[in-house]
PDB file of C-alpha atoms in Angstrom:
ATOM      1  CA  MET A  77      -7.308   7.098  12.444  1.00 90.00           C
ATOM      2  CA  ARG A  78      -7.280   7.735   8.711  1.00 92.00           C
ATOM      3  CA  ILE A  79      -9.444   5.787   6.268  1.00 90.00           C
ATOM      4  CA  GLY A  80      -8.263   5.587   2.692  1.00 90.00           C
ATOM      5  CA  SER A  81      -8.214   3.350  -0.351  1.00 90.00           C
ATOM      6  CA  THR A  82      -5.717   1.505  -2.503  1.00 91.00           C
ATOM      7  CA  VAL A  83      -5.530   2.004  -6.251  1.00 91.00           C
ATOM      8  CA  LEU A  84      -3.446  -0.418  -8.303  1.00 90.00           C
ATOM      9  CA  LEU A  85      -1.878   1.097 -11.429  1.00 91.00           C
ATOM     10  CA  HIS A  86      -0.791  -1.473 -14.002  1.00 86.00           C
ATOM     11  CA  GLU A  87       0.368  -0.547 -17.512  1.00 83.00           C
ATOM     12  CA  ASN A  88      -1.358   2.859 -17.441  1.00 86.00           C
ATOM     13  CA  LYS A  89      -4.693   1.458 -16.235  1.00 88.00           C
ATOM     14  CA  CYS A  90      -6.218   0.739 -12.833  1.00 88.00           C
ATOM     15  CA  ILE A  91      -6.971  -2.829 -11.785  1.00 84.00           C
ATOM     16  CA  GLN A  92      -8.534  -4.699  -8.877  1.00 82.00           C
ATOM     17  CA  SER A  93      -6.395  -7.506  -7.481  1.00 79.00           C
ATOM     18  CA  TYR A  94      -7.661 -10.640  -5.753  1.00 79.00           C
ATOM     19  CA  ASN A  95      -5.458 -12.766  -3.480  1.00 77.00           C
ATOM     20  CA  TRP A  96      -2.354 -11.032  -4.891  1.00 74.00           C
ATOM     21  CA  GLU A  97      -2.781 -13.032  -8.128  1.00 73.00           C
ATOM     22  CA  TYR A  98      -5.877 -12.227 -10.204  1.00 65.00           C
ATOM     23  CA  PHE A  99      -6.515  -8.865 -11.846  1.00 77.00           C
ATOM     24  CA  ARG A 100      -9.682  -7.205 -13.113  1.00 82.00           C
ATOM     25  CA  PRO A 101      -9.583  -3.914 -15.101  1.00 83.00           C
ATOM     26  CA  LEU A 102     -11.244  -0.872 -13.536  1.00 83.00           C
ATOM     27  CA  GLY A 103     -10.515   2.024 -15.922  1.00 86.00           C
ATOM     28  CA  THR A 104      -8.294   5.070 -16.153  1.00 90.00           C
ATOM     29  CA  LEU A 105      -6.469   6.456 -13.148  1.00 91.00           C
ATOM     30  CA  GLN A 106      -8.314   9.789 -13.268  1.00 92.00           C
ATOM     31  CA  SER A 107     -11.763   8.166 -13.478  1.00 89.00           C
ATOM     32  CA  VAL A 108     -11.023   5.895 -10.513  1.00 88.00           C
ATOM     33  CA  ILE A 109      -9.659   8.786  -8.437  1.00 90.00           C
ATOM     34  CA  ASN A 110     -12.708  10.902  -9.304  1.00 88.00           C
ATOM     35  CA  SER A 111     -14.937   8.118  -8.038  1.00 82.00           C
ATOM     36  CA  LEU A 112     -12.950   7.710  -4.810  1.00 83.00           C
ATOM     37  CA  GLU A 113     -13.076  11.428  -4.071  1.00 81.00           C
ATOM     38  CA  GLU A 114     -16.854  11.160  -3.976  1.00 78.00           C
ATOM     39  CA  TYR A 115     -16.392   8.719  -1.080  1.00 77.00           C
ATOM     40  CA  GLN A 116     -14.355  11.321   0.853  1.00 79.00           C
ATOM     41  CA  CYS A 117     -11.179   9.260   1.327  1.00 84.00           C
ATOM     42  CA  ASP A 118      -8.611  10.636   3.747  1.00 89.00           C
ATOM     43  CA  GLU A 119      -5.846   9.339   1.495  1.00 93.00           C
ATOM     44  CA  ILE A 120      -5.246   7.247  -1.608  1.00 94.00           C
ATOM     45  CA  ALA A 121      -2.328   4.854  -2.024  1.00 95.00           C
ATOM     46  CA  ILE A 122      -1.482   4.403  -5.720  1.00 95.00           C
ATOM     47  CA  ILE A 123       0.606   1.249  -6.029  1.00 94.00           C
ATOM     48  CA  ARG A 124       2.163  -0.347  -9.097  1.00 93.00           C
ATOM     49  CA  PRO A 125       1.697  -4.106  -8.435  1.00 88.00           C
ATOM     50  CA  VAL A 126       5.115  -5.183  -9.627  1.00 83.00           C
ATOM     51  CA  ARG A 127       5.098  -8.973  -9.524  1.00 71.00           C
ATOM     52  CA  LYS A 128       7.762 -10.004 -12.008  1.00 66.00           C
ATOM     53  CA  LYS A 129       9.901  -8.024 -14.410  1.00 71.00           C
ATOM     54  CA  ASP A 130       9.694  -4.253 -14.532  1.00 78.00           C
ATOM     55  CA  SER A 131      11.612  -1.631 -16.495  1.00 83.00           C
ATOM     56  CA  LEU A 132      12.334   2.061 -16.230  1.00 82.00           C
ATOM     57  CA  ASP A 133      10.415   2.664 -19.476  1.00 87.00           C
ATOM     58  CA  ILE A 134       7.264   0.995 -18.106  1.00 87.00           C
ATOM     59  CA  PHE A 135       7.725   2.899 -14.857  1.00 90.00           C
ATOM     60  CA  LYS A 136       7.974   6.251 -16.675  1.00 88.00           C
ATOM     61  CA  LYS A 137       4.812   5.537 -18.690  1.00 89.00           C
ATOM     62  CA  ASP A 138       2.904   5.100 -15.430  1.00 91.00           C
ATOM     63  CA  ILE A 139       4.494   8.306 -14.119  1.00 92.00           C
ATOM     64  CA  ILE A 140       2.959  10.171 -17.067  1.00 91.00           C
ATOM     65  CA  GLU A 141      -0.479   9.120 -15.770  1.00 90.00           C
ATOM     66  CA  LEU A 142       0.424  10.531 -12.363  1.00 92.00           C
ATOM     67  CA  GLN A 143       1.592  13.790 -13.900  1.00 91.00           C
ATOM     68  CA  ARG A 144      -1.833  14.225 -15.502  1.00 91.00           C
ATOM     69  CA  LEU A 145      -3.693  13.432 -12.289  1.00 92.00           C
ATOM     70  CA  LYS A 146      -5.918  16.091 -10.725  1.00 92.00           C
ATOM     71  CA  THR A 147      -6.945  15.459  -7.129  1.00 91.00           C
ATOM     72  CA  MET A 148      -7.291  17.228  -3.789  1.00 91.00           C
ATOM     73  CA  THR A 149      -6.890  13.978  -1.829  1.00 91.00           C
ATOM     74  CA  PRO A 150      -3.444  13.229  -0.332  1.00 93.00           C
ATOM     75  CA  VAL A 151      -1.709  10.592  -2.463  1.00 95.00           C
ATOM     76  CA  SER A 152       0.952   8.009  -1.632  1.00 96.00           C
ATOM     77  CA  PHE A 153       2.804   6.309  -4.472  1.00 97.00           C
ATOM     78  CA  GLY A 154       4.982   3.251  -4.771  1.00 96.00           C
ATOM     79  CA  GLY A 155       5.824   0.108  -6.685  1.00 93.00           C
ATOM     80  CA  GLY A 156       9.079  -0.351  -8.570  1.00 91.00           C
ATOM     81  CA  ILE A 157      10.993   2.596  -7.048  1.00 93.00           C
ATOM     82  CA  ARG A 158      14.350   0.825  -7.010  1.00 90.00           C
ATOM     83  CA  THR A 159      17.003   3.315  -8.163  1.00 91.00           C
ATOM     84  CA  ILE A 160      17.899   6.987  -7.793  1.00 93.00           C
ATOM     85  CA  GLU A 161      16.778   7.467 -11.408  1.00 92.00           C
ATOM     86  CA  HIS A 162      13.340   6.110 -10.519  1.00 92.00           C
ATOM     87  CA  LEU A 163      13.261   8.473  -7.553  1.00 92.00           C
ATOM     88  CA  ASN A 164      14.320  11.534  -9.549  1.00 90.00           C
ATOM     89  CA  SER A 165      11.455  10.972 -12.002  1.00 89.00           C
ATOM     90  CA  LEU A 166       8.969  11.631  -9.174  1.00 91.00           C
ATOM     91  CA  ASN A 167       9.759  15.347  -8.893  1.00 82.00           C
ATOM     92  CA  ASN A 168       6.792  17.708  -9.218  1.00 82.00           C
ATOM     93  CA  LEU A 169       4.210  14.921  -8.944  1.00 88.00           C
ATOM     94  CA  PRO A 170       1.002  15.368  -6.872  1.00 88.00           C
ATOM     95  CA  ILE A 171       2.162  12.910  -4.182  1.00 92.00           C
ATOM     96  CA  GLU A 172       2.804  13.388  -0.477  1.00 93.00           C
ATOM     97  CA  ARG A 173       4.234  10.008   0.531  1.00 96.00           C
ATOM     98  CA  LEU A 174       6.485   7.388  -1.054  1.00 97.00           C
ATOM     99  CA  ILE A 175       5.931   3.652  -0.646  1.00 98.00           C
ATOM    100  CA  PHE A 176       8.925   1.305  -0.770  1.00 97.00           C
ATOM    101  CA  SER A 177       8.962  -2.480  -0.523  1.00 96.00           C
ATOM    102  CA  SER A 178      12.009  -4.086  -2.169  1.00 94.00           C
ATOM    103  CA  ALA A 179      14.199  -1.181  -1.055  1.00 95.00           C
ATOM    104  CA  PHE A 180      13.419  -2.035   2.571  1.00 97.00           C
ATOM    105  CA  LEU A 181      13.727  -5.782   2.079  1.00 96.00           C
ATOM    106  CA  ASP A 182      17.091  -5.299   0.325  1.00 95.00           C
ATOM    107  CA  GLU A 183      18.195  -2.731   2.949  1.00 97.00           C
ATOM    108  CA  ASN A 184      18.864  -0.110   0.274  1.00 96.00           C
ATOM    109  CA  LYS A 185      19.800   2.645   2.692  1.00 96.00           C
ATOM    110  CA  GLU A 186      21.147   4.917  -0.056  1.00 96.00           C
ATOM    111  CA  LEU A 187      17.838   5.002  -1.943  1.00 97.00           C
ATOM    112  CA  ILE A 188      15.661   5.415   1.127  1.00 97.00           C
ATOM    113  CA  GLY A 189      18.034   8.023   2.531  1.00 96.00           C
ATOM    114  CA  LYS A 190      17.822  10.016  -0.716  1.00 95.00           C
ATOM    115  CA  ALA A 191      14.021   9.784  -0.628  1.00 96.00           C
ATOM    116  CA  LYS A 192      14.076  11.006   2.955  1.00 94.00           C
ATOM    117  CA  ASP A 193      16.235  13.996   1.953  1.00 93.00           C
ATOM    118  CA  LEU A 194      13.862  14.904  -0.897  1.00 91.00           C
ATOM    119  CA  PHE A 195      10.487  14.281   0.743  1.00 92.00           C
ATOM    120  CA  GLY A 196      11.156  14.122   4.502  1.00 93.00           C
ATOM    121  CA  HIS A 197      11.066  11.206   6.946  1.00 94.00           C
ATOM    122  CA  GLN A 198       7.314  11.595   7.463  1.00 96.00           C
ATOM    123  CA  ALA A 199       6.770  10.719   3.784  1.00 96.00           C
ATOM    124  CA  ILE A 200       8.492   7.311   3.859  1.00 98.00           C
ATOM    125  CA  GLN A 201       6.263   4.219   4.029  1.00 98.00           C
ATOM    126  CA  CYS A 202       7.247   0.550   3.939  1.00 98.00           C
ATOM    127  CA  LEU A 203       4.955  -1.923   2.156  1.00 97.00           C
ATOM    128  CA  LEU A 204       4.957  -5.528   3.393  1.00 97.00           C
ATOM    129  CA  PRO A 205       2.641  -7.943   1.526  1.00 96.00           C
ATOM    130  CA  LEU A 206       2.171 -10.799   4.012  1.00 97.00           C
ATOM    131  CA  LEU A 207       1.096 -14.411   3.729  1.00 95.00           C
ATOM    132  CA  ARG A 208       0.895 -17.104   6.379  1.00 93.00           C
ATOM    133  CA  LYS A 209       1.892 -20.594   5.282  1.00 89.00           C
ATOM    134  CA  LYS A 210       0.985 -23.035   8.032  1.00 84.00           C
ATOM    135  CA  GLU A 211       2.604 -21.479  11.112  1.00 85.00           C
ATOM    136  CA  GLU A 212       5.268 -19.390   9.348  1.00 93.00           C
ATOM    137  CA  LEU A 213       4.856 -15.805   8.139  1.00 96.00           C
ATOM    138  CA  PHE A 214       6.201 -14.732   4.732  1.00 96.00           C
ATOM    139  CA  VAL A 215       6.559 -11.392   2.925  1.00 96.00           C
ATOM    140  CA  TYR A 216       6.381 -10.987  -0.846  1.00 94.00           C
ATOM    141  CA  HIS A 217       9.676  -9.751  -2.305  1.00 92.00           C
ATOM    142  CA  SER A 218       8.744  -8.231  -5.667  1.00 87.00           C
ATOM    143  CA  SER A 219      12.273  -8.060  -7.089  1.00 83.00           C
ATOM    144  CA  LEU A 220      12.556 -11.821  -6.452  1.00 86.00           C
ATOM    145  CA  SER A 221       8.953 -12.533  -7.518  1.00 86.00           C
ATOM    146  CA  ASP A 222       8.556 -14.786  -4.496  1.00 90.00           C
ATOM    147  CA  TYR A 223       7.714 -14.891  -0.807  1.00 94.00           C
ATOM    148  CA  VAL A 224      10.537 -14.951   1.732  1.00 95.00           C
ATOM    149  CA  PRO A 225      10.302 -15.753   5.471  1.00 96.00           C
ATOM    150  CA  ILE A 226       9.695 -12.671   7.587  1.00 94.00           C
ATOM    151  CA  LYS A 227      12.398 -13.904   9.971  1.00 93.00           C
ATOM    152  CA  GLU A 228      14.966 -13.153   7.234  1.00 94.00           C
ATOM    153  CA  ILE A 229      13.947  -9.484   7.091  1.00 95.00           C
ATOM    154  CA  ASN A 230      15.819  -6.777   9.001  1.00 96.00           C
ATOM    155  CA  ILE A 231      12.961  -5.423  11.120  1.00 95.00           C
ATOM    156  CA  GLU A 232      15.213  -2.892  12.868  1.00 95.00           C
ATOM    157  CA  PHE A 233      16.101  -1.359   9.483  1.00 97.00           C
ATOM    158  CA  ILE A 234      12.403  -0.878   8.695  1.00 97.00           C
ATOM    159  CA  ASN A 235      11.639   0.517  12.139  1.00 95.00           C
ATOM    160  CA  GLU A 236      14.460   3.023  11.829  1.00 95.00           C
ATOM    161  CA  LEU A 237      13.741   4.383   8.356  1.00 96.00           C
ATOM    162  CA  ALA A 238       9.984   3.938   7.806  1.00 97.00           C
ATOM    163  CA  ASN A 239       7.568   6.459   9.240  1.00 97.00           C
ATOM    164  CA  GLU A 240       4.656   4.061   8.619  1.00 98.00           C
ATOM    165  CA  ILE A 241       4.350   0.405   7.639  1.00 98.00           C
ATOM    166  CA  ILE A 242       1.624  -0.880   5.305  1.00 98.00           C
ATOM    167  CA  LEU A 243       0.723  -4.509   6.003  1.00 97.00           C
ATOM    168  CA  ILE A 244      -1.227  -6.205   3.206  1.00 96.00           C
ATOM    169  CA  ASP A 245      -3.092  -9.432   3.865  1.00 95.00           C
ATOM    170  CA  THR A 246      -2.469 -10.928   0.417  1.00 92.00           C
ATOM    171  CA  LYS A 247      -4.633 -13.992   1.058  1.00 92.00           C
ATOM    172  CA  ASN A 248      -7.711 -11.839   1.689  1.00 91.00           C
ATOM    173  CA  GLU A 249      -7.027  -9.054  -0.810  1.00 89.00           C
ATOM    174  CA  GLY A 250     -10.247  -8.172  -2.652  1.00 83.00           C
ATOM    175  CA  LYS A 251     -12.470  -9.630   0.068  1.00 84.00           C
ATOM    176  CA  GLU A 252     -14.480  -7.835   2.758  1.00 81.00           C
ATOM    177  CA  ASN A 253     -14.098  -8.126   6.545  1.00 85.00           C
ATOM    178  CA  LYS A 254     -11.551 -10.938   6.207  1.00 90.00           C
ATOM    179  CA  PHE A 255      -8.325  -9.296   7.419  1.00 94.00           C
ATOM    180  CA  ASP A 256      -6.145 -11.712   9.423  1.00 94.00           C
ATOM    181  CA  TRP A 257      -5.446  -9.888  12.681  1.00 95.00           C
ATOM    182  CA  SER A 258      -2.728 -12.353  13.689  1.00 93.00           C
ATOM    183  CA  LEU A 259      -0.528 -10.673  11.063  1.00 94.00           C
ATOM    184  CA  ILE A 260      -0.038  -7.535  13.147  1.00 93.00           C
ATOM    185  CA  ASP A 261       0.690  -9.645  16.223  1.00 89.00           C
ATOM    186  CA  ASP A 262       3.566 -11.400  14.471  1.00 89.00           C
ATOM    187  CA  VAL A 263       5.463  -8.293  13.326  1.00 91.00           C
ATOM    188  CA  PRO A 264       7.165  -6.172  16.022  1.00 89.00           C
ATOM    189  CA  PHE A 265       5.982  -2.721  14.936  1.00 94.00           C
ATOM    190  CA  ASP A 266       4.350  -0.006  16.987  1.00 94.00           C
ATOM    191  CA  TRP A 267       0.634  -0.241  16.167  1.00 95.00           C
ATOM    192  CA  LYS A 268       0.502   3.542  15.801  1.00 96.00           C
ATOM    193  CA  LYS A 269       2.770   3.184  12.754  1.00 97.00           C
ATOM    194  CA  ILE A 270       0.751   0.412  11.103  1.00 98.00           C
ATOM    195  CA  ILE A 271      -1.564   0.750   8.096  1.00 98.00           C
ATOM    196  CA  ILE A 272      -3.538  -2.349   7.113  1.00 97.00           C
ATOM    197  CA  SER A 273      -4.968  -3.372   3.751  1.00 94.00           C
ATOM    198  CA  GLY A 274      -6.484  -6.492   2.194  1.00 91.00           C
ATOM    199  CA  GLY A 275      -9.865  -7.779   3.289  1.00 88.00           C
ATOM    200  CA  ILE A 276     -10.869  -4.540   5.001  1.00 89.00           C
ATOM    201  CA  GLY A 277     -14.557  -3.902   5.692  1.00 84.00           C
ATOM    202  CA  LYS A 278     -16.714  -2.103   8.241  1.00 83.00           C
ATOM    203  CA  SER A 279     -16.013  -4.414  11.171  1.00 86.00           C
ATOM    204  CA  CYS A 280     -12.275  -4.397  10.383  1.00 89.00           C
ATOM    205  CA  ILE A 281     -12.278  -0.600  10.433  1.00 90.00           C
ATOM    206  CA  ALA A 282     -13.928  -0.616  13.847  1.00 90.00           C
ATOM    207  CA  GLU A 283     -11.300  -3.041  15.174  1.00 93.00           C
ATOM    208  CA  ALA A 284      -8.460  -0.975  13.687  1.00 94.00           C
ATOM    209  CA  HIS A 285      -9.916   2.096  15.399  1.00 92.00           C
ATOM    210  CA  LYS A 286      -9.911   0.283  18.745  1.00 93.00           C
ATOM    211  CA  LYS A 287      -6.311  -0.791  18.240  1.00 94.00           C
ATOM    212  CA  LYS A 288      -5.378   2.818  17.354  1.00 95.00           C
ATOM    213  CA  LEU A 289      -3.719   1.917  14.070  1.00 97.00           C
ATOM    214  CA  ALA A 290      -2.501   4.760  11.862  1.00 96.00           C
ATOM    215  CA  SER A 291      -4.804   4.017   8.927  1.00 95.00           C
ATOM    216  CA  VAL A 292      -6.749   1.449   6.935  1.00 95.00           C
ATOM    217  CA  LEU A 293      -6.744   1.188   3.159  1.00 93.00           C
ATOM    218  CA  ILE A 294      -9.907  -0.260   1.659  1.00 88.00           C
ATOM    219  CA  ASP A 295      -9.852  -2.164  -1.621  1.00 81.00           C
ATOM    220  CA  ASN A 296     -11.455  -0.027  -4.309  1.00 68.00           C
ATOM    221  CA  LYS A 297     -13.975  -2.811  -5.056  1.00 60.00           C
ATOM    222  CA  VAL A 298     -15.162  -3.011  -1.452  1.00 52.00           C
ATOM    223  CA  LEU A 299     -15.385   0.743  -0.992  1.00 51.00           C
ATOM    224  CA  HIS A 300     -18.120   0.999  -3.594  1.00 54.00           C
ATOM    225  CA  THR A 301     -20.380  -1.144  -1.407  1.00 54.00           C
ATOM    226  CA  GLU A 302     -20.223   1.461   1.366  1.00 51.00           C
ATOM    227  CA  TYR A 303     -21.894   4.840   1.530  1.00 49.00           C
ATOM    228  CA  SER A 304     -18.793   6.964   2.136  1.00 55.00           C
ATOM    229  CA  ILE A 305     -15.708   7.274   4.298  1.00 65.00           C
ATOM    230  CA  SER A 306     -17.469   9.874   6.453  1.00 61.00           C
ATOM    231  CA  GLY A 307     -20.344   7.427   6.885  1.00 60.00           C
ATOM    232  CA  LEU A 308     -17.948   4.725   8.033  1.00 62.00           C
ATOM    233  CA  LYS A 309     -16.309   7.055  10.540  1.00 63.00           C
ATOM    234  CA  HIS A 310     -19.701   8.044  11.915  1.00 54.00           C
ATOM    235  CA  ALA A 311     -20.675   4.385  12.314  1.00 53.00           C
ATOM    236  CA  ILE A 312     -17.406   3.649  14.145  1.00 61.00           C
ATOM    237  CA  ILE A 313     -17.915   6.528  16.563  1.00 52.00           C
ATOM    238  CA  LEU A 314     -21.402   5.263  17.386  1.00 49.00           C
ATOM    239  CA  SER A 315     -20.311   1.636  17.829  1.00 53.00           C
TER     240      SER A 315
END
């Protein structure tokens, strides 16, 4: 199982998000990545937290930050990739995987198919920000700026085209050891394809390891309270 971290890129700067609503500035993308590399992450997911309106111009400004990035850690990138023009602007970037959310929720087969042709099926990840309201499960649809019931989503479409699925516990984002495990029970995905994020801490990593999930992504804030990724893996092996 891989252990990585999420980095939220918003208007050319990195931020920490809490509960999918509140932001705190962290610094430049390169400085945050430099810090994470010291923690020996297996991977870093750089996500643009598109909540409301977005534009191609704003998107391209964030792409400039990616173009300048220097890192040896495998990078995934997503957030606001909604057209072929968005996709074409990602050429020659230091990224190995692409993260799509709205494209999967809108069943944009053309866009995801083009991404698959350019980067390969193994590079395609689906991001599902989840929230439980009473007994019903919802997923945040960024192009609508609202949550929609998970029962309205074409799960078969995601299973067919996504190599991995990132499930974010939006309620517990920014917290530690608070991930809601019922979320993975209520979505019919193979656990070996699932990556979890939001409320991840040491005990959550141990549980994810037992469940044989693909990966966990630790909030940048929480990661700095741990010694290193290698230290976490060693602790899990001994537990």
